[in-house]
Short mmCIF file of C-alpha atoms in Angstrom, two decimals:
data_model
loop_
_atom_site.label_atom_id
_atom_site.label_comp_id
_atom_site.label_asym_id
_atom_site.label_seq_id
_atom_site.Cartn_x
_atom_site.Cartn_y
_atom_site.Cartn_z
CA MET A 1 23.06 94.07 114.25
CA ILE A 2 19.76 93.92 112.39
CA VAL A 3 19.40 95.30 108.86
CA ARG A 4 15.78 96.14 108.08
CA ILE A 5 14.92 96.55 104.41
CA LYS A 6 11.68 98.29 103.50
CA SER A 7 12.61 98.73 99.84
CA LEU A 8 15.98 98.09 98.19
CA GLY A 9 16.03 97.16 94.51
CA GLN A 10 13.70 94.18 94.20
CA LEU A 11 13.89 93.39 97.94
CA LYS A 12 10.81 94.43 99.95
CA ASP A 13 9.90 94.27 103.64
CA THR A 14 12.63 91.86 104.69
CA SER A 15 15.53 91.82 107.14
CA ILE A 16 18.75 90.09 108.10
CA GLU A 17 20.69 89.89 111.34
CA LEU A 18 24.44 90.03 110.93
CA GLY A 19 26.59 87.38 112.60
CA ASP A 20 30.35 87.37 113.05
CA LEU A 21 30.42 86.23 109.42
CA THR A 22 27.42 86.81 107.17
CA VAL A 23 27.21 85.31 103.68
CA ILE A 24 24.63 86.40 101.09
CA PHE A 25 24.14 84.31 97.96
CA GLY A 26 21.58 84.04 95.19
CA LYS A 27 21.04 84.42 91.47
CA PRO A 28 22.67 87.30 89.58
CA ASN A 29 20.73 90.56 89.97
CA SER A 30 18.84 89.23 92.99
CA GLY A 31 19.85 92.11 95.28
CA LYS A 32 22.98 90.75 97.00
CA SER A 33 25.19 93.73 96.23
CA TYR A 34 22.35 96.13 96.98
CA VAL A 35 22.30 94.79 100.54
CA LEU A 36 26.06 95.24 100.91
CA LYS A 37 25.99 98.76 99.47
CA GLY A 38 22.88 99.65 101.43
CA ILE A 39 24.62 98.73 104.69
CA TYR A 40 27.66 100.78 103.67
CA SER A 41 25.57 103.83 102.75
CA LYS A 42 24.04 103.89 106.22
CA LEU A 43 27.40 103.51 108.00
CA ALA A 44 29.68 105.41 105.59
CA PHE A 45 30.55 107.95 108.31
CA PHE A 46 32.43 105.17 110.14
CA ASP A 47 34.79 104.86 107.17
CA GLN A 48 37.77 107.22 107.47
CA ALA A 49 37.84 107.43 103.68
CA ASN A 50 34.82 109.75 103.94
CA ASN A 51 36.23 112.12 106.58
CA PRO A 52 37.23 114.79 104.01
CA GLU A 53 33.67 114.81 102.65
CA LEU A 54 32.22 115.10 106.16
CA ALA A 55 34.58 118.00 106.89
CA GLY A 56 33.55 119.68 103.64
CA ILE A 57 29.85 119.38 104.48
CA ILE A 58 30.36 120.94 107.93
CA VAL A 59 32.48 123.78 106.54
CA ASP A 60 29.84 124.53 103.90
CA ARG A 61 27.26 124.88 106.70
CA ILE A 62 29.35 127.36 108.71
CA ARG A 63 30.92 129.21 105.76
CA ASP A 64 28.97 132.43 106.42
CA GLU A 65 30.13 132.53 110.03
CA LEU A 66 33.75 132.03 108.94
CA VAL A 67 33.40 134.88 106.43
CA ASN A 68 32.01 137.10 109.22
CA ILE A 69 35.10 136.31 111.31
CA ALA A 70 37.33 137.27 108.36
CA GLU A 71 35.46 140.59 107.97
CA LYS A 72 36.00 141.35 111.66
CA VAL A 73 39.72 140.63 111.33
CA VAL A 74 39.94 143.10 108.44
CA LYS A 75 38.06 145.77 110.42
CA GLU A 76 39.68 145.31 113.83
CA GLY A 77 42.91 143.40 113.17
CA LYS A 78 41.76 140.41 115.22
CA ALA A 79 38.71 138.30 116.00
CA GLU A 80 37.60 135.60 118.42
CA ALA A 81 34.45 133.52 118.01
CA SER A 82 32.77 130.31 119.07
CA ILE A 83 30.71 128.37 116.52
CA ASP A 84 28.38 125.61 117.69
CA ILE A 85 28.78 122.83 115.12
CA THR A 86 26.84 120.13 116.97
CA GLU A 87 23.78 120.08 114.71
CA HIS A 88 25.87 120.64 111.59
CA PHE A 89 28.05 117.67 112.54
CA ILE A 90 25.09 115.35 113.09
CA SER A 91 23.27 116.48 109.93
CA SER A 92 26.47 115.90 107.94
CA LEU A 93 26.21 112.18 108.81
CA ASP A 94 22.73 112.06 107.28
CA LEU A 95 23.78 114.01 104.17
CA LEU A 96 26.78 111.73 103.61
CA SER A 97 24.50 108.66 103.82
CA GLU A 98 22.11 110.25 101.33
CA ARG A 99 24.93 110.96 98.87
CA VAL A 100 26.26 107.42 99.06
CA SER A 101 22.73 105.97 98.74
CA LYS A 102 22.17 107.90 95.50
CA ALA A 103 25.05 105.97 93.93
CA LEU A 104 22.90 102.81 94.25
CA LEU A 105 20.74 104.16 91.41
CA THR A 106 17.70 102.43 92.87
CA ASN A 107 15.12 102.84 95.61
CA SER A 108 16.75 102.60 99.02
CA GLU A 109 14.75 102.48 102.23
CA ILE A 110 16.91 100.61 104.71
CA GLU A 111 17.68 100.84 108.41
CA VAL A 112 20.90 99.49 109.88
CA GLY A 113 21.12 98.92 113.63
CA GLU A 114 19.86 101.67 115.91
CA GLU A 115 20.42 104.79 113.81
CA SER A 116 18.83 107.13 116.35
CA LYS A 117 21.24 105.80 118.98
CA ILE A 118 24.19 106.67 116.73
CA ARG A 119 22.98 110.27 116.46
CA GLU A 120 22.31 110.44 120.19
CA LEU A 121 25.79 109.17 121.05
CA THR A 122 27.36 111.53 118.51
CA TYR A 123 25.60 114.44 120.21
CA LYS A 124 26.82 113.33 123.66
CA SER A 125 30.36 112.84 122.41
CA LEU A 126 30.44 116.30 120.81
CA LYS A 127 29.09 117.95 123.94
CA SER A 128 31.67 116.32 126.19
CA TYR A 129 34.74 116.40 123.96
CA THR A 130 37.58 118.94 124.12
CA LEU A 131 40.58 119.59 121.91
CA PRO A 132 42.94 122.37 123.01
CA PRO A 133 43.60 125.22 120.54
CA ARG A 134 46.09 124.44 117.79
CA PRO A 135 48.20 127.03 115.97
CA TYR A 136 48.00 127.17 112.17
CA SER A 137 50.68 128.80 110.04
CA SER A 138 49.64 131.47 107.58
CA TYR A 139 49.97 131.10 103.82
CA ASP A 140 50.31 134.88 103.57
CA SER A 141 51.76 136.58 106.68
CA SER A 142 50.99 140.04 105.27
CA CYS A 143 47.29 139.27 105.74
CA VAL A 144 47.15 136.72 108.57
CA ALA A 145 49.50 136.91 111.56
CA GLY A 146 48.21 133.81 113.33
CA THR A 147 45.27 131.42 113.62
CA TYR A 148 44.27 129.23 116.57
CA ILE A 149 41.45 126.70 116.44
CA GLY A 150 40.18 124.51 119.28
CA PHE A 151 37.04 122.62 120.25
CA SER A 152 35.06 122.39 123.46
CA LYS A 153 31.62 120.94 124.18
CA GLY A 154 30.26 121.18 120.66
CA GLU A 155 31.83 124.50 119.75
CA LEU A 156 34.71 125.44 117.51
CA MET A 157 36.84 128.13 119.16
CA VAL A 158 38.47 130.36 116.57
CA LYS A 159 41.03 133.10 117.16
CA VAL A 160 42.62 135.03 114.29
CA LYS A 161 45.04 137.98 114.13
CA GLY A 162 45.64 139.74 110.85
CA SER A 163 45.88 142.84 108.74
CA GLY A 164 43.30 145.62 108.64
CA CYS A 165 43.73 145.85 104.86
CA GLU A 166 40.45 145.49 102.96
CA LEU A 167 42.31 143.62 100.20
CA CYS A 168 43.07 140.83 102.69
CA LYS A 169 39.41 139.97 103.31
CA VAL A 170 39.27 137.14 100.77
CA ARG A 171 42.70 135.81 101.78
CA VAL A 172 41.74 135.70 105.48
CA ALA A 173 38.44 133.92 104.70
CA LEU A 174 40.10 131.34 102.45
CA GLU A 175 42.83 130.62 105.01
CA LEU A 176 40.28 130.28 107.79
CA ILE A 177 38.15 127.85 105.76
CA SER A 178 41.28 125.79 104.96
CA HIS A 179 42.45 125.69 108.59
CA VAL A 180 39.00 124.79 109.96
CA THR A 181 38.83 121.95 107.42
CA SER A 182 42.24 120.68 108.59
CA PHE A 183 41.11 120.89 112.21
CA LEU A 184 37.90 118.96 111.47
CA LEU A 185 39.99 116.19 109.89
CA ILE A 186 41.54 115.75 113.35
CA LEU A 187 38.27 116.08 115.26
CA ILE A 188 36.00 113.87 113.11
CA PRO A 189 37.88 110.55 113.51
CA GLN A 190 38.18 111.07 117.28
CA ILE A 191 34.44 111.70 117.69
CA MET A 192 33.39 108.89 115.32
CA ASN A 193 35.82 106.41 116.88
CA GLU A 194 34.30 107.11 120.30
CA VAL A 195 30.79 106.59 118.87
CA SER A 196 31.74 103.44 116.97
CA ILE A 197 33.10 101.84 120.14
CA ALA A 198 29.92 102.75 122.04
CA VAL A 199 27.58 101.18 119.43
CA GLY A 200 29.85 98.21 118.67
CA ILE A 201 30.26 99.10 114.99
CA PRO A 202 33.97 99.24 114.18
CA SER A 203 35.66 101.01 111.29
CA VAL A 204 33.78 100.24 108.06
CA ARG A 205 35.50 99.23 104.80
CA PHE A 206 33.93 98.38 101.45
CA LEU A 207 35.74 96.07 99.01
CA PRO A 208 33.82 96.16 95.71
CA TYR A 209 34.04 93.66 92.90
CA GLY A 210 36.89 94.54 90.50
CA ARG A 211 39.03 95.73 93.45
CA SER A 212 42.30 94.40 92.03
CA LEU A 213 42.14 97.03 89.26
CA ILE A 214 43.26 99.62 91.82
CA LEU A 215 46.74 98.05 91.77
CA LEU A 216 46.86 98.33 87.97
CA TYR A 217 45.35 101.76 87.40
CA GLY A 218 45.75 103.51 90.76
CA ASP A 219 44.65 107.15 90.89
CA SER A 220 43.15 107.01 87.40
CA ILE A 221 40.17 105.10 88.87
CA ARG A 222 37.30 107.49 89.57
CA PRO A 223 36.63 107.68 93.34
CA ILE A 224 32.88 107.10 93.35
CA PRO A 225 31.35 106.28 96.79
CA TYR A 226 31.92 102.54 96.55
CA THR A 227 35.50 102.75 95.24
CA LYS A 228 36.61 105.62 97.49
CA SER A 229 36.81 103.29 100.49
CA LEU A 230 38.94 100.77 98.58
CA ILE A 231 41.32 103.42 97.22
CA TYR A 232 41.82 104.92 100.68
CA TRP A 233 42.52 101.62 102.47
CA VAL A 234 44.81 100.29 99.75
CA LYS A 235 46.90 103.47 100.11
CA LYS A 236 46.94 102.98 103.87
CA GLY A 237 48.05 99.39 103.28
CA ILE A 238 50.90 100.55 101.08
CA GLU A 239 52.03 102.82 103.94
CA GLU A 240 52.10 99.72 106.18
CA VAL A 241 54.20 97.91 103.56
CA ARG A 242 56.70 100.80 103.65
CA LYS A 243 56.96 100.27 107.42
CA GLY A 244 57.44 96.52 106.89
CA ASN A 245 54.32 95.70 108.92
CA VAL A 246 52.42 93.45 106.48
CA ASP A 247 52.33 89.78 107.40
CA ASN A 248 49.53 88.34 105.29
CA PHE A 249 47.69 85.04 105.43
CA TRP A 250 48.43 84.21 101.80
CA GLY A 251 52.21 84.26 102.00
CA ILE A 252 52.45 87.00 99.37
CA ARG A 253 55.62 89.13 99.37
CA LEU A 254 54.52 92.77 99.29
CA GLN A 255 57.42 95.19 98.99
CA ILE A 256 58.04 98.80 98.02
CA ALA A 257 61.17 100.20 96.44
CA ASP A 258 60.14 102.85 93.91
CA LYS A 259 56.75 101.21 93.57
CA LEU A 260 54.74 98.29 94.91
CA THR A 261 55.84 94.80 93.92
CA ILE A 262 54.06 91.49 94.48
CA ASN A 263 56.38 88.51 94.84
CA GLY A 264 59.09 90.64 93.23
CA LEU A 265 57.00 91.68 90.21
CA GLU A 266 55.08 94.85 89.35
CA PRO A 267 51.29 94.39 89.54
CA SER A 268 50.87 94.36 85.75
CA TYR A 269 53.01 91.18 85.56
CA VAL A 270 51.26 89.02 88.15
CA SER A 271 48.17 86.82 87.85
CA SER A 272 44.65 88.10 88.49
CA SER A 273 44.38 85.81 91.54
CA LEU A 274 47.55 87.27 93.08
CA LEU A 275 46.26 90.80 92.41
CA GLU A 276 43.01 89.91 94.15
CA LEU A 277 44.72 88.48 97.23
CA ALA A 278 47.27 91.31 97.38
CA THR A 279 44.48 93.93 97.28
CA ILE A 280 42.59 92.31 100.15
CA SER A 281 45.83 91.98 102.13
CA LEU A 282 46.58 95.68 101.67
CA VAL A 283 43.10 96.79 102.75
CA LEU A 284 43.50 94.83 106.00
CA ALA A 285 47.19 95.58 106.56
CA ASP A 286 46.68 97.83 109.61
CA ASN A 287 44.85 95.01 111.48
CA ARG A 288 42.31 97.47 112.89
CA LYS A 289 39.02 95.86 113.89
CA SER A 290 36.51 96.63 111.12
CA LEU A 291 33.17 95.86 109.57
CA LEU A 292 34.30 94.37 106.24
CA LEU A 293 31.84 94.46 103.33
CA ILE A 294 33.25 92.32 100.51
CA GLU A 295 31.71 91.65 97.12
CA GLU A 296 32.48 88.18 95.77
CA PRO A 297 35.73 87.39 97.64
CA GLU A 298 36.15 84.30 95.44
CA SER A 299 36.78 86.45 92.33
CA HIS A 300 39.60 85.12 90.12
CA LEU A 301 40.39 82.28 92.53
CA SER A 302 40.68 78.57 91.68
CA MET A 303 38.42 76.09 93.50
CA ASP A 304 41.05 75.18 96.12
CA TYR A 305 41.71 78.84 96.80
CA GLN A 306 38.00 79.52 97.10
CA ILE A 307 37.93 76.95 99.92
CA LYS A 308 40.94 78.64 101.49
CA MET A 309 39.17 82.00 101.12
CA GLY A 310 36.25 80.58 103.12
CA LEU A 311 38.67 79.54 105.87
CA TYR A 312 40.33 82.97 105.71
CA LEU A 313 36.99 84.77 106.11
CA TYR A 314 36.19 82.51 109.07
CA MET A 315 39.53 83.40 110.62
CA LEU A 316 38.97 87.13 109.98
CA SER A 317 35.61 86.99 111.77
CA LYS A 318 37.43 86.41 115.05
CA GLU A 319 38.50 90.07 115.09
CA HIS A 320 36.32 91.65 112.41
CA LYS A 321 32.64 91.57 111.55
CA VAL A 322 32.50 90.28 107.96
CA VAL A 323 29.69 90.45 105.38
CA VAL A 324 30.21 88.97 101.91
CA THR A 325 28.25 88.25 98.77
CA THR A 326 29.12 85.16 96.74
CA HIS A 327 28.31 82.80 93.88
CA SER A 328 30.86 80.24 95.08
CA GLU A 329 29.67 76.75 95.91
CA ALA A 330 33.07 75.97 97.44
CA LEU A 331 32.98 78.96 99.76
CA ILE A 332 29.39 78.31 100.88
CA SER A 333 30.13 74.61 101.39
CA ILE A 334 33.21 75.03 103.57
CA LEU A 335 31.50 77.68 105.70
CA SER A 336 28.43 75.44 106.05
CA ILE A 337 30.67 72.61 107.23
CA LEU A 338 32.33 74.87 109.80
CA ALA A 339 28.99 76.26 110.97
CA HIS A 340 27.24 72.89 111.21
CA TYR A 341 29.90 70.56 112.59
CA LYS A 342 31.80 73.19 114.62
CA LYS A 343 34.97 71.05 114.57
CA VAL A 344 36.88 74.14 113.67
CA ARG A 345 40.44 73.09 114.57
CA GLU A 346 40.18 69.70 112.85
CA ILE A 347 38.75 71.20 109.65
CA GLY A 348 41.42 73.90 109.60
CA GLU A 349 44.20 71.35 110.11
CA TYR A 350 42.92 69.28 107.19
CA PHE A 351 43.46 72.26 104.90
CA GLY A 352 46.66 73.37 106.60
CA VAL A 353 45.07 76.46 108.19
CA LYS A 354 45.19 77.27 111.90
CA LEU A 355 41.67 77.97 113.13
CA ASP A 356 40.23 78.19 116.63
CA GLY A 357 36.95 79.17 118.22
CA VAL A 358 33.40 78.79 116.99
CA ARG A 359 31.99 81.78 115.08
CA ASP A 360 28.43 82.87 114.47
CA VAL A 361 28.10 82.16 110.73
CA ARG A 362 24.84 83.20 109.05
CA ILE A 363 24.12 82.33 105.43
CA TYR A 364 21.29 84.10 103.59
CA HIS A 365 19.63 83.44 100.24
CA THR A 366 18.12 86.26 98.17
CA LYS A 367 14.95 84.97 96.59
CA GLY A 368 12.33 87.18 94.96
CA GLU A 369 11.53 90.06 97.28
CA LYS A 370 12.96 88.37 100.38
CA ILE A 371 16.27 87.43 101.90
CA GLU A 372 16.06 84.20 103.89
CA LEU A 373 18.33 82.57 106.48
CA VAL A 374 19.31 79.04 105.40
CA LYS A 375 20.44 76.32 107.81
CA PRO A 376 24.01 75.13 107.11
CA GLU A 377 22.91 71.47 107.19
CA ASP A 378 20.40 72.20 104.41
CA LEU A 379 23.11 73.83 102.33
CA LEU A 380 25.22 70.68 102.64
CA GLU A 381 22.42 68.86 100.79
CA GLU A 382 21.62 71.54 98.23
CA ILE A 383 22.61 75.15 97.59
CA PRO A 384 19.64 76.86 95.88
CA ASP A 385 20.41 78.45 92.50
CA ILE A 386 23.89 76.81 92.51
CA THR A 387 23.87 73.01 92.87
CA ASN A 388 20.82 72.69 90.63
CA VAL A 389 23.11 73.80 87.79
CA HIS A 390 25.17 70.65 88.34
CA TYR A 391 22.01 68.55 88.18
CA ASP A 392 21.08 70.21 84.89
CA ILE A 393 24.51 69.33 83.48
CA LEU A 394 24.13 65.71 84.63
CA LYS A 395 20.69 65.59 82.96
CA VAL A 396 22.24 66.79 79.72
CA ILE A 397 24.96 64.12 79.96
CA ALA A 398 22.37 61.46 80.69
CA LYS A 399 20.24 62.56 77.75
CA VAL A 400 23.19 62.66 75.37
#
C-alpha cells in the first residue's frame, strides 16, 4: 500500500510504501505522528469504533424521508417505503475522513492506497447486499404497533404500523430514527468488512501515545478521533478477558472480577510499563487481522523490553500489517538486524522468543520535507538523529 503525501505538516510531495512492518523515526516534531494519523484519517471507516458516527451521518442525510414516513403512519395508520442510501453511505465515508483529518490541526493532503477503488467496491457491495427485514420493538405501543427494517441492493426497506393520532407524530419519527440507526450498526460492519477483504486493508486500529491512561481513567478520557479507537478496542479486549480468551505474549495475567486486574493488582497499583503492555494486549485480544497504527510502542519500557517489543512487532506482522513511530535505538536496531540478516529463528531464540518467517520490514526517516527509506545495513552503522547523540556525549567526555 502506497501513502502519497502532497502536504502534511512540514512534509511535502513525498511518499512511503507500507511493508508488513513499517517503522518511521526521526527528530521530535518531524512529522512522524502526522503520517500515522493521516493514514488513520483516510481509513477510519475500516475501524469499527467509528461505526456509530457513520450511522449517524447516514441517518442525518435521510432524516427528512424518515419524518415523511412517520407523517404517513399518523395519517394512514401504516407506511411502507424504500430509501436508496447508496450515495449517502459512500459520502459518509468521505465526511468521516474529513472530520478525523480536522483533528490533526494542520494541513492534510494525503492519499492512502486506491481510494477510488474503495468507493467503487463499496458501491458494488451495497448494490449486491441483502439483509432480510428485522422486527423492532416499540418504545411506546400506543403510537407504534410494529416496525420492520431490511436492506436490499442499496435500499433500506421500511415498514411501520402505528396510531393515527396526530400527537404520535414525533414519537413515531423518533422511534424510526432510532431503529434505522440500530439497523445501520448491523449493516455497516458487514459492508465494510466485505470491502476491506477485497482491497486487502483489514480492520484498522489506532494506538496513540499515552494509551495506558485509558486503564487508569477509563470513560473520563474524552473520545476525540484518535482516542476513540483505543477506547473501543480496550473495551472489546476486556470483553475477551471476561471470556477467558486472552493469552498474551508478555505473560501478563489479565483478569476480571468486579474490575480489571493486572497480575492481581488494580491498574493504579502497577508500573507504567505493565500498564503499557496490558493496554496493547487488550487492544489485540480478539486476534482479528488488523492494520495497527502505533505511536511509540517503546513508551515506558526498559532497554531490554524495547528489544523484546521489536521482536513482538515482528511477530505481529505475520498476521497484521503494522506501522509504528519510534525514537528507540534498541527497537530500530533489532528490526534492522532481522531485516538485514534474515536469520529470524536464530535471532528469536537468542532472546527467548519464537519467531519464524521473513517479513517485509521497511524503515523510514523523516527529514525536512521528505520521508526517506533507509537500508537496514546502513542503520546498523548509524541511526540518523539518534546515534549521533551518543557521539556528542562521548565528545563531551573526551573534552572533560
